mmCIF file of C-alpha atoms in Angstrom:
data_model
loop_
_atom_site.group_PDB
_atom_site.id
_atom_site.type_symbol
_atom_site.label_atom_id
_atom_site.label_comp_id
_atom_site.label_asym_id
_atom_site.label_seq_id
_atom_site.Cartn_x
_atom_site.Cartn_y
_atom_site.Cartn_z
ATOM 1 C CA MET A 1210 189.891 -102.794 -67.207
ATOM 2 C CA ASN A 1211 187.367 -100.893 -69.303
ATOM 3 C CA SER A 1212 183.789 -101.048 -68.261
ATOM 4 C CA SER A 1213 181.079 -101.800 -70.949
ATOM 5 C CA GLY A 1214 178.328 -99.787 -69.165
ATOM 6 C CA PRO A 1215 177.618 -96.276 -69.136
ATOM 7 C CA PRO A 1216 179.896 -93.727 -67.196
ATOM 8 C CA SER A 1217 179.275 -93.099 -63.654
ATOM 9 C CA LEU A 1218 176.563 -90.322 -62.816
ATOM 10 C CA THR A 1219 179.364 -88.530 -61.061
ATOM 11 C CA ASP A 1220 181.128 -88.079 -64.386
ATOM 12 C CA VAL A 1221 178.244 -86.090 -65.786
ATOM 13 C CA PRO A 1222 179.066 -82.468 -66.022
ATOM 14 C CA ASP A 1223 176.600 -79.727 -65.005
ATOM 15 C CA GLY A 1224 174.015 -78.879 -67.452
ATOM 16 C CA TYR A 1225 174.421 -82.417 -69.162
ATOM 17 C CA ALA A 1226 170.682 -83.789 -68.092
ATOM 18 C CA GLU A 1227 169.181 -80.399 -69.635
ATOM 19 C CA TRP A 1228 171.155 -80.633 -72.763
ATOM 20 C CA LEU A 1229 170.302 -84.290 -73.227
ATOM 21 C CA ALA A 1230 166.591 -83.765 -72.712
ATOM 22 C CA GLU A 1231 166.776 -80.916 -75.446
ATOM 23 C CA LEU A 1232 168.522 -83.413 -77.905
ATOM 24 C CA LYS A 1233 166.081 -86.128 -77.335
ATOM 25 C CA SER A 1234 163.298 -83.615 -77.857
ATOM 26 C CA ARG A 1235 165.049 -82.683 -81.157
ATOM 27 C CA VAL A 1236 165.401 -86.182 -82.264
ATOM 28 C CA GLN A 1237 161.654 -87.042 -81.445
ATOM 29 C CA GLY A 1238 160.494 -83.960 -83.478
ATOM 30 C CA ALA A 1239 162.648 -84.832 -86.362
ATOM 31 C CA ARG A 1240 161.477 -88.474 -86.677
ATOM 32 C CA GLN A 1241 157.727 -87.163 -86.208
ATOM 33 C CA ARG A 1242 158.320 -84.538 -89.053
ATOM 34 C CA ALA A 1243 160.028 -87.210 -91.297
ATOM 35 C CA ALA A 1244 157.083 -89.687 -90.680
ATOM 36 C CA THR A 1245 154.658 -86.833 -91.503
ATOM 37 C CA ALA A 1246 156.549 -85.951 -94.749
ATOM 38 C CA ALA A 1247 156.755 -89.392 -95.776
ATOM 39 C CA ASN A 1248 152.921 -89.785 -95.417
ATOM 40 C CA ARG A 1249 152.468 -86.534 -97.389
ATOM 41 C CA GLU A 1250 154.717 -88.097 -100.165
ATOM 42 C CA LEU A 1251 152.686 -91.466 -99.993
ATOM 43 C CA VAL A 1252 149.372 -89.750 -100.209
ATOM 44 C CA ALA A 1253 150.462 -87.448 -103.091
ATOM 45 C CA LEU A 1254 151.833 -90.368 -104.873
ATOM 46 C CA TYR A 1255 148.562 -92.246 -104.708
ATOM 47 C CA TRP A 1256 146.638 -89.215 -105.805
ATOM 48 C CA GLN A 1257 148.867 -88.835 -108.823
ATOM 49 C CA ILE A 1258 148.434 -92.668 -109.761
ATOM 50 C CA GLY A 1259 144.732 -92.265 -109.380
ATOM 51 C CA ARG A 1260 144.766 -89.068 -111.545
ATOM 52 C CA ASP A 1261 146.705 -90.682 -114.262
ATOM 53 C CA ILE A 1262 144.369 -93.687 -114.207
ATOM 54 C CA LEU A 1263 141.426 -91.333 -114.681
ATOM 55 C CA ALA A 1264 143.132 -89.556 -117.484
ATOM 56 C CA GLN A 1265 144.288 -92.602 -119.403
ATOM 57 C CA GLN A 1266 140.962 -94.320 -118.993
ATOM 58 C CA ALA A 1267 139.188 -91.278 -120.220
ATOM 59 C CA SER A 1268 141.689 -90.554 -123.289
ATOM 60 C CA GLN A 1269 142.487 -94.175 -124.404
ATOM 61 C CA GLY A 1270 139.337 -95.804 -123.399
ATOM 62 C CA TRP A 1271 140.978 -98.266 -121.167
ATOM 63 C CA GLY A 1272 138.853 -100.639 -119.307
ATOM 64 C CA ALA A 1273 139.004 -102.214 -115.861
ATOM 65 C CA LYS A 1274 141.421 -105.015 -116.866
ATOM 66 C CA VAL A 1275 144.266 -102.508 -117.347
ATOM 67 C CA ILE A 1276 143.993 -101.858 -113.619
ATOM 68 C CA GLU A 1277 144.687 -105.488 -112.882
ATOM 69 C CA ARG A 1278 147.696 -105.509 -115.182
ATOM 70 C CA LEU A 1279 149.029 -102.253 -113.727
ATOM 71 C CA ALA A 1280 148.726 -103.827 -110.178
ATOM 72 C CA HIS A 1281 150.679 -106.801 -111.406
ATOM 73 C CA ASP A 1282 153.606 -104.970 -113.093
ATOM 74 C CA LEU A 1283 153.903 -102.457 -110.055
ATOM 75 C CA ARG A 1284 154.190 -105.245 -107.509
ATOM 76 C CA THR A 1285 156.764 -106.880 -109.735
ATOM 77 C CA ALA A 1286 158.552 -103.741 -110.111
ATOM 78 C CA PHE A 1287 158.415 -102.803 -106.269
ATOM 79 C CA PRO A 1288 157.893 -106.066 -104.538
ATOM 80 C CA GLU A 1289 158.932 -104.416 -101.173
ATOM 81 C CA MET A 1290 156.170 -101.788 -101.300
ATOM 82 C CA LYS A 1291 152.688 -102.506 -100.136
ATOM 83 C CA GLY A 1292 149.528 -100.783 -101.552
ATOM 84 C CA PHE A 1293 149.778 -101.736 -105.194
ATOM 85 C CA SER A 1294 146.924 -104.301 -105.197
ATOM 86 C CA ARG A 1295 144.137 -104.001 -107.711
ATOM 87 C CA ALA A 1296 141.668 -102.897 -104.915
ATOM 88 C CA ASN A 1297 143.957 -100.128 -103.547
ATOM 89 C CA LEU A 1298 144.533 -98.862 -107.263
ATOM 90 C CA LEU A 1299 140.812 -98.732 -107.599
ATOM 91 C CA TYR A 1300 140.837 -96.545 -104.428
ATOM 92 C CA MET A 1301 143.428 -94.266 -105.688
ATOM 93 C CA ARG A 1302 141.348 -93.613 -108.820
ATOM 94 C CA ALA A 1303 138.393 -92.792 -106.421
ATOM 95 C CA PHE A 1304 140.470 -90.753 -104.232
ATOM 96 C CA ALA A 1305 141.673 -88.866 -107.093
ATOM 97 C CA GLU A 1306 138.104 -88.372 -108.415
ATOM 98 C CA ALA A 1307 136.857 -87.215 -105.128
ATOM 99 C CA TRP A 1308 139.574 -84.515 -104.751
ATOM 100 C CA PRO A 1309 140.234 -83.211 -108.345
ATOM 101 C CA ASP A 1310 141.906 -79.946 -106.627
ATOM 102 C CA GLU A 1311 145.589 -80.868 -105.914
ATOM 103 C CA GLU A 1312 145.744 -78.070 -103.482
ATOM 104 C CA ILE A 1313 143.086 -79.465 -101.069
ATOM 105 C CA VAL A 1314 145.198 -82.901 -101.234
ATOM 106 C CA GLN A 1315 148.374 -80.925 -100.282
ATOM 107 C CA GLN A 1316 146.735 -78.590 -97.626
ATOM 108 C CA ALA A 1317 144.216 -80.869 -96.101
ATOM 109 C CA VAL A 1318 143.717 -84.762 -96.729
ATOM 110 C CA GLY A 1319 147.232 -85.144 -97.645
ATOM 111 C CA HIS A 1320 148.143 -84.524 -93.921
ATOM 112 C CA LEU A 1321 146.093 -87.672 -92.940
ATOM 113 C CA PRO A 1322 147.319 -91.349 -93.115
ATOM 114 C CA TRP A 1323 146.047 -93.447 -96.248
ATOM 115 C CA GLY A 1324 143.735 -95.391 -93.846
ATOM 116 C CA HIS A 1325 142.067 -92.038 -92.697
ATOM 117 C CA ASN A 1326 141.411 -91.252 -96.377
ATOM 118 C CA LEU A 1327 139.908 -94.622 -96.800
ATOM 119 C CA VAL A 1328 137.364 -94.147 -94.129
ATOM 120 C CA LEU A 1329 136.427 -90.681 -95.550
ATOM 121 C CA LEU A 1330 135.709 -91.893 -98.835
ATOM 122 C CA SER A 1331 133.891 -95.203 -97.745
ATOM 123 C CA LYS A 1332 131.807 -93.617 -95.011
ATOM 124 C CA LEU A 1333 130.957 -90.097 -96.285
ATOM 125 C CA LYS A 1334 129.449 -89.314 -99.682
ATOM 126 C CA THR A 1335 129.680 -85.361 -100.019
ATOM 127 C CA THR A 1336 132.929 -83.553 -100.706
ATOM 128 C CA PRO A 1337 132.139 -80.769 -97.834
ATOM 129 C CA LEU A 1338 131.402 -83.305 -95.213
ATOM 130 C CA ARG A 1339 134.571 -85.200 -96.110
ATOM 131 C CA LEU A 1340 136.736 -82.004 -95.897
ATOM 132 C CA ALA A 1341 135.031 -80.960 -92.599
ATOM 133 C CA TYR A 1342 135.777 -84.395 -90.975
ATOM 134 C CA ALA A 1343 139.237 -84.298 -92.396
ATOM 135 C CA GLN A 1344 139.991 -81.008 -90.921
ATOM 136 C CA ARG A 1345 138.773 -81.911 -87.558
ATOM 137 C CA ALA A 1346 140.802 -84.960 -87.694
ATOM 138 C CA ILE A 1347 143.804 -83.202 -88.320
ATOM 139 C CA ALA A 1348 143.191 -80.510 -85.745
ATOM 140 C CA GLN A 1349 142.364 -82.942 -82.907
ATOM 141 C CA GLY A 1350 144.756 -85.710 -83.826
ATOM 142 C CA TRP A 1351 142.007 -88.403 -84.125
ATOM 143 C CA SER A 1352 143.005 -91.883 -84.789
ATOM 144 C CA ARG A 1353 141.503 -93.898 -87.610
ATOM 145 C CA ASN A 1354 139.075 -95.758 -85.195
ATOM 146 C CA ALA A 1355 138.023 -92.252 -83.571
ATOM 147 C CA LEU A 1356 137.413 -90.941 -86.971
ATOM 148 C CA ASN A 1357 135.170 -93.778 -87.927
ATOM 149 C CA VAL A 1358 133.268 -93.404 -84.705
ATOM 150 C CA HIS A 1359 132.770 -89.875 -85.006
ATOM 151 C CA ILE A 1360 131.350 -90.211 -88.527
ATOM 152 C CA GLU A 1361 129.043 -93.121 -87.451
ATOM 153 C CA THR A 1362 127.584 -90.952 -84.686
ATOM 154 C CA ARG A 1363 127.518 -87.902 -87.062
ATOM 155 C CA LEU A 1364 129.358 -85.626 -84.581
ATOM 156 C CA LEU A 1365 129.901 -82.712 -86.814
ATOM 157 C CA GLU A 1366 126.111 -82.768 -88.164
ATOM 158 C CA ARG A 1367 125.177 -82.644 -84.425
ATOM 159 C CA GLU A 1368 127.278 -79.655 -83.593
ATOM 160 C CA GLY A 1369 125.494 -76.168 -82.983
ATOM 161 C CA LYS A 1370 122.092 -77.646 -83.135
ATOM 162 C CA ALA A 1371 120.961 -77.156 -79.555
ATOM 163 C CA VAL A 1372 118.224 -74.565 -78.710
ATOM 164 C CA THR A 1373 119.939 -71.698 -77.154
ATOM 165 C CA ASN A 1374 119.488 -67.816 -76.344
ATOM 166 C CA PHE A 1375 123.270 -67.225 -76.772
ATOM 167 C CA SER A 1376 122.793 -64.651 -79.565
ATOM 168 C CA GLU A 1377 120.710 -62.524 -77.082
ATOM 169 C CA ARG A 1378 122.517 -63.323 -73.872
ATOM 170 C CA LEU A 1379 126.304 -63.499 -75.001
ATOM 171 C CA PRO A 1380 128.380 -61.109 -77.089
ATOM 172 C CA ALA A 1381 129.644 -61.861 -80.503
ATOM 173 C CA PRO A 1382 131.704 -63.724 -81.546
ATOM 174 C CA ARG A 1383 131.469 -65.384 -78.120
ATOM 175 C CA SER A 1384 127.890 -66.381 -78.657
ATOM 176 C CA ASP A 1385 129.026 -68.198 -81.882
ATOM 177 C CA LEU A 1386 131.636 -70.080 -80.112
ATOM 178 C CA ALA A 1387 129.493 -71.085 -77.211
ATOM 179 C CA LEU A 1388 126.663 -72.375 -79.673
ATOM 180 C CA GLN A 1389 129.453 -74.477 -81.581
ATOM 181 C CA ALA A 1390 130.454 -75.870 -78.297
ATOM 182 C CA LEU A 1391 127.064 -77.661 -77.880
ATOM 183 C CA LYS A 1392 125.292 -80.163 -79.995
ATOM 184 C CA ASP A 1393 121.965 -82.007 -80.312
ATOM 185 C CA PRO A 1394 121.472 -84.791 -79.674
ATOM 186 C CA TYR A 1395 124.135 -86.042 -77.310
ATOM 187 C CA VAL A 1396 124.660 -89.720 -77.671
ATOM 188 C CA PHE A 1397 125.537 -91.792 -74.888
ATOM 189 C CA ASP A 1398 126.452 -95.228 -76.197
ATOM 190 C CA PHE A 1399 128.880 -96.302 -73.482
ATOM 191 C CA LEU A 1400 126.828 -96.145 -70.245
ATOM 192 C CA GLY A 1401 125.538 -99.786 -70.482
ATOM 193 C CA ILE A 1402 122.203 -98.559 -68.859
ATOM 194 C CA GLY A 1403 118.606 -98.953 -70.007
ATOM 195 C CA GLN A 1404 116.238 -96.548 -71.732
ATOM 196 C CA GLU A 1405 114.358 -96.008 -68.385
ATOM 197 C CA ALA A 1406 117.164 -94.954 -66.313
ATOM 198 C CA GLY A 1407 116.777 -92.129 -63.961
ATOM 199 C CA GLU A 1408 118.587 -88.979 -63.663
ATOM 200 C CA ARG A 1409 120.957 -90.030 -60.880
ATOM 201 C CA GLU A 1410 121.733 -93.407 -62.505
ATOM 202 C CA ILE A 1411 122.567 -91.390 -65.599
ATOM 203 C CA GLU A 1412 124.892 -88.969 -63.729
ATOM 204 C CA ALA A 1413 126.847 -91.919 -62.043
ATOM 205 C CA ALA A 1414 127.179 -93.509 -65.193
ATOM 206 C CA LEU A 1415 128.567 -90.414 -67.005
ATOM 207 C CA VAL A 1416 131.078 -89.770 -64.176
ATOM 208 C CA GLU A 1417 132.189 -93.423 -64.119
ATOM 209 C CA HIS A 1418 132.885 -93.140 -67.905
ATOM 210 C CA ILE A 1419 134.077 -89.593 -67.747
ATOM 211 C CA SER A 1420 136.617 -89.731 -70.388
ATOM 212 C CA ARG A 1421 134.080 -90.984 -72.986
ATOM 213 C CA PHE A 1422 131.673 -88.175 -71.494
ATOM 214 C CA LEU A 1423 134.310 -85.597 -72.118
ATOM 215 C CA LEU A 1424 134.882 -86.851 -75.879
ATOM 216 C CA GLU A 1425 131.074 -86.657 -76.499
ATOM 217 C CA LEU A 1426 131.253 -83.128 -75.050
ATOM 218 C CA GLY A 1427 133.825 -82.211 -77.365
ATOM 219 C CA ALA A 1428 137.181 -80.350 -77.171
ATOM 220 C CA GLY A 1429 137.680 -77.787 -74.097
ATOM 221 C CA PHE A 1430 135.477 -79.364 -71.477
ATOM 222 C CA ALA A 1431 137.252 -80.005 -68.089
ATOM 223 C CA TYR A 1432 135.288 -81.948 -65.355
ATOM 224 C CA VAL A 1433 134.845 -80.263 -62.049
ATOM 225 C CA GLY A 1434 132.348 -82.287 -60.077
ATOM 226 C CA ARG A 1435 128.954 -84.172 -59.710
ATOM 227 C CA GLN A 1436 126.316 -83.049 -57.242
ATOM 228 C CA VAL A 1437 128.265 -79.982 -56.382
ATOM 229 C CA PRO A 1438 126.862 -78.171 -53.214
ATOM 230 C CA ILE A 1439 125.696 -74.581 -53.486
ATOM 231 C CA GLU A 1440 124.224 -72.832 -50.462
ATOM 232 C CA VAL A 1441 121.770 -70.000 -50.998
ATOM 233 C CA GLY A 1442 120.310 -68.168 -48.013
ATOM 234 C CA GLY A 1443 120.886 -70.976 -45.647
ATOM 235 C CA ASP A 1444 119.505 -73.599 -48.078
ATOM 236 C CA ASP A 1445 121.493 -76.433 -49.729
ATOM 237 C CA PHE A 1446 121.276 -77.054 -53.456
ATOM 238 C CA PHE A 1447 123.266 -79.403 -55.671
ATOM 239 C CA ILE A 1448 124.444 -79.114 -59.421
ATOM 240 C CA ASP A 1449 124.012 -82.289 -61.252
ATOM 241 C CA LEU A 1450 127.420 -81.771 -63.249
ATOM 242 C CA LEU A 1451 129.743 -79.096 -63.188
ATOM 243 C CA PHE A 1452 132.444 -78.469 -65.967
ATOM 244 C CA TYR A 1453 134.899 -75.612 -66.960
ATOM 245 C CA HIS A 1454 135.251 -74.781 -70.664
ATOM 246 C CA LEU A 1455 138.906 -73.949 -71.283
ATOM 247 C CA LYS A 1456 138.443 -72.058 -74.585
ATOM 248 C CA LEU A 1457 135.351 -70.009 -73.362
ATOM 249 C CA HIS A 1458 136.876 -69.483 -69.898
ATOM 250 C CA CYS A 1459 133.718 -70.219 -68.083
ATOM 251 C CA TYR A 1460 131.933 -72.674 -65.861
ATOM 252 C CA VAL A 1461 129.265 -74.848 -67.622
ATOM 253 C CA VAL A 1462 126.346 -76.213 -65.561
ATOM 254 C CA ILE A 1463 124.781 -79.240 -66.901
ATOM 255 C CA GLU A 1464 121.509 -80.384 -65.623
ATOM 256 C CA LEU A 1465 119.931 -83.949 -66.517
ATOM 257 C CA LYS A 1466 116.353 -84.504 -66.984
ATOM 258 C CA ALA A 1467 115.076 -88.062 -67.488
ATOM 259 C CA GLY A 1468 111.755 -87.036 -69.080
ATOM 260 C CA ALA A 1469 110.561 -84.259 -71.389
ATOM 261 C CA PHE A 1470 111.551 -80.720 -71.217
ATOM 262 C CA LYS A 1471 109.270 -78.484 -69.132
ATOM 263 C CA PRO A 1472 109.651 -74.628 -68.999
ATOM 264 C CA GLU A 1473 110.197 -74.570 -65.264
ATOM 265 C CA HIS A 1474 113.522 -76.716 -65.964
ATOM 266 C CA ALA A 1475 115.116 -73.384 -67.585
ATOM 267 C CA GLY A 1476 114.155 -71.422 -64.316
ATOM 268 C CA GLN A 1477 115.915 -73.775 -62.187
ATOM 269 C CA LEU A 1478 119.023 -73.893 -64.418
ATOM 270 C CA GLY A 1479 118.811 -70.107 -64.423
ATOM 271 C CA PHE A 1480 119.033 -69.939 -60.637
ATOM 272 C CA TYR A 1481 122.149 -72.324 -60.596
ATOM 273 C CA LEU A 1482 124.085 -70.146 -63.180
ATOM 274 C CA THR A 1483 123.256 -67.158 -60.924
ATOM 275 C CA ALA A 1484 124.606 -68.978 -57.719
ATOM 276 C CA VAL A 1485 127.748 -70.074 -59.739
ATOM 277 C CA ASP A 1486 128.414 -66.474 -60.889
ATOM 278 C CA ALA A 1487 127.978 -65.208 -57.397
ATOM 279 C CA GLN A 1488 130.064 -67.880 -55.565
ATOM 280 C CA LEU A 1489 132.483 -69.667 -58.096
ATOM 281 C CA LYS A 1490 133.179 -67.246 -60.821
ATOM 282 C CA SER A 1491 136.228 -65.174 -60.672
ATOM 283 C CA LYS A 1492 136.816 -61.793 -62.314
ATOM 284 C CA GLN A 1493 138.778 -63.555 -65.066
ATOM 285 C CA ASP A 1494 135.970 -65.966 -65.784
ATOM 286 C CA ALA A 1495 133.349 -65.245 -68.498
ATOM 287 C CA ALA A 1496 129.450 -65.602 -67.464
ATOM 288 C CA THR A 1497 128.478 -69.181 -66.747
ATOM 289 C CA ILE A 1498 126.628 -71.222 -69.463
ATOM 290 C CA GLY A 1499 123.764 -73.782 -68.694
ATOM 291 C CA LEU A 1500 123.228 -76.896 -70.698
ATOM 292 C CA LEU A 1501 119.806 -78.904 -70.147
ATOM 293 C CA LEU A 1502 119.950 -82.343 -71.144
ATOM 294 C CA CYS A 1503 116.572 -83.711 -71.463
ATOM 295 C CA LYS A 1504 115.239 -87.128 -72.797
ATOM 296 C CA THR A 1505 112.852 -85.269 -75.434
ATOM 297 C CA LYS A 1506 111.760 -81.651 -76.118
ATOM 298 C CA ASN A 1507 109.383 -79.627 -78.016
ATOM 299 C CA ARG A 1508 111.546 -77.137 -79.754
ATOM 300 C CA VAL A 1509 108.967 -74.436 -79.967
ATOM 301 C CA VAL A 1510 108.369 -74.787 -76.187
ATOM 302 C CA ALA A 1511 112.010 -74.605 -75.586
ATOM 303 C CA GLU A 1512 112.335 -71.572 -77.651
ATOM 304 C CA TYR A 1513 109.781 -69.792 -75.698
ATOM 305 C CA ALA A 1514 111.006 -70.792 -72.332
ATOM 306 C CA LEU A 1515 114.260 -69.268 -73.148
ATOM 307 C CA ARG A 1516 113.019 -65.915 -74.446
ATOM 308 C CA ASP A 1517 112.581 -64.546 -70.996
ATOM 309 C CA SER A 1518 115.551 -66.092 -69.492
ATOM 310 C CA HIS A 1519 118.412 -63.707 -68.649
ATOM 311 C CA LYS A 1520 120.936 -66.292 -68.447
ATOM 312 C CA PRO A 1521 122.733 -67.955 -71.472
ATOM 313 C CA ILE A 1522 121.302 -71.505 -71.620
ATOM 314 C CA GLY A 1523 121.288 -74.309 -74.039
ATOM 315 C CA ILE A 1524 118.716 -77.193 -74.345
ATOM 316 C CA ALA A 1525 119.475 -80.340 -76.088
ATOM 317 C CA GLU A 1526 118.173 -84.173 -76.122
ATOM 318 C CA TYR A 1527 120.340 -87.134 -74.890
ATOM 319 C CA GLN A 1528 120.073 -90.643 -76.610
ATOM 320 C CA LEU A 1529 120.858 -93.738 -74.351
ATOM 321 C CA VAL A 1530 122.169 -96.458 -76.665
ATOM 322 C CA GLU A 1531 121.897 -99.861 -74.802
ATOM 323 C CA SER A 1532 124.328 -101.415 -77.206
ATOM 324 C CA LEU A 1533 126.275 -100.363 -80.143
ATOM 325 C CA PRO A 1534 125.542 -101.544 -83.609
ATOM 326 C CA LYS A 1535 127.520 -104.473 -84.623
ATOM 327 C CA GLU A 1536 129.626 -102.575 -87.109
ATOM 328 C CA LEU A 1537 130.896 -100.371 -83.997
ATOM 329 C CA GLN A 1538 131.341 -103.416 -81.673
ATOM 330 C CA THR A 1539 134.033 -104.838 -83.685
ATOM 331 C CA SER A 1540 137.238 -102.936 -84.529
ATOM 332 C CA LEU A 1541 137.394 -100.787 -87.590
ATOM 333 C CA PRO A 1542 137.508 -102.889 -90.782
ATOM 334 C CA THR A 1543 140.927 -103.319 -92.193
ATOM 335 C CA ILE A 1544 142.164 -101.455 -95.183
ATOM 336 C CA GLU A 1545 142.018 -104.586 -97.295
ATOM 337 C CA GLN A 1546 138.487 -105.307 -96.249
ATOM 338 C CA ILE A 1547 137.490 -101.702 -97.197
ATOM 339 C CA GLU A 1548 139.413 -101.913 -100.690
ATOM 340 C CA GLN A 1549 137.686 -105.326 -101.387
ATOM 341 C CA GLU A 1550 134.262 -103.407 -100.803
ATOM 342 C CA LEU A 1551 135.419 -100.694 -102.930
ATOM 343 C CA ALA A 1552 136.482 -102.942 -105.692
ATOM 344 C CA ARG A 1553 133.153 -104.762 -105.665
ATOM 345 C CA TYR A 1554 131.402 -101.305 -105.902
ATOM 346 C CA GLN A 1555 133.630 -100.176 -108.638
ATOM 347 C CA ASP A 1556 132.961 -103.494 -110.697
ATOM 348 C CA LYS A 1557 129.380 -103.071 -110.429
ATOM 349 C CA ALA A 1558 129.612 -99.494 -111.507
ATOM 350 C CA LYS A 1559 131.337 -100.685 -114.706
ATOM 351 C CA ASP A 1560 128.873 -103.270 -115.325
ATOM 352 C CA ALA A 1561 126.043 -101.142 -115.067
#
């Protein structure tokens, strides 16, 4: 009697498992490439429709009512396809207006899902910022919700803003890469602690939510430990937070100060960097970098404090957000909600 189940493992020839794993990998890769290609085709189609709407309205003087008629006719012709609502057609027109260069659509935003592009259009007002966030979303594989949160917290606008002495203490182009790895301010909107929290309380909360902390720090940071002990001359010292940066190939010492920055803080951090370089750093590692996070800082005082420091140090503020704004507490608005918002905006613009 024939069995309906799979053959016995004893019937599997040598090398079959490896071959099967390779085939599975090929199938998964092909499915992913097909989905990516389909998305590019859809975004390109939407851009072409939006461009044609703009051209027809400009040359023929068609009003807003033609879009409503077009939405009806396209839905009738393609009932199985979603996306031909009046609101989405208005978004296609806005998309083509925002990206008049087809090459940018093909090489950049065309690689993002349509929902990501709706977020870029609705949340950002300038082309350079839209393109910068689009490129980062592609490079780091951000979900639509992650893209929305990063825009809300102005992630890219904060990068490279910390006060540092990297240009004097690190060789180029490493100094530029290190500067871009830091931001100012750092926003801790996930800790659930009050504004008056102390340094140890903040440390504990950051470690408890280490995945969110790493997300705020940015790509490349790997967590090593908290209150890492260092013995120097028989005395014990403890580093608040120790990380390793995978792209810069160096340790990063982070010190937290619950109050305002003081010049002596830079001296203490420099001491820790010397200790880490002497005791933890290997020959393959680059010089250790320090990041001092304080509640407030006087930028001029910080710049003066770093002039005579021989160690590469950055100084930035942190913000404790006790609760997220309502728009971030809820999930990202649906495409339909964003479309409706845009449609109202477009109608007001037409009436003006």
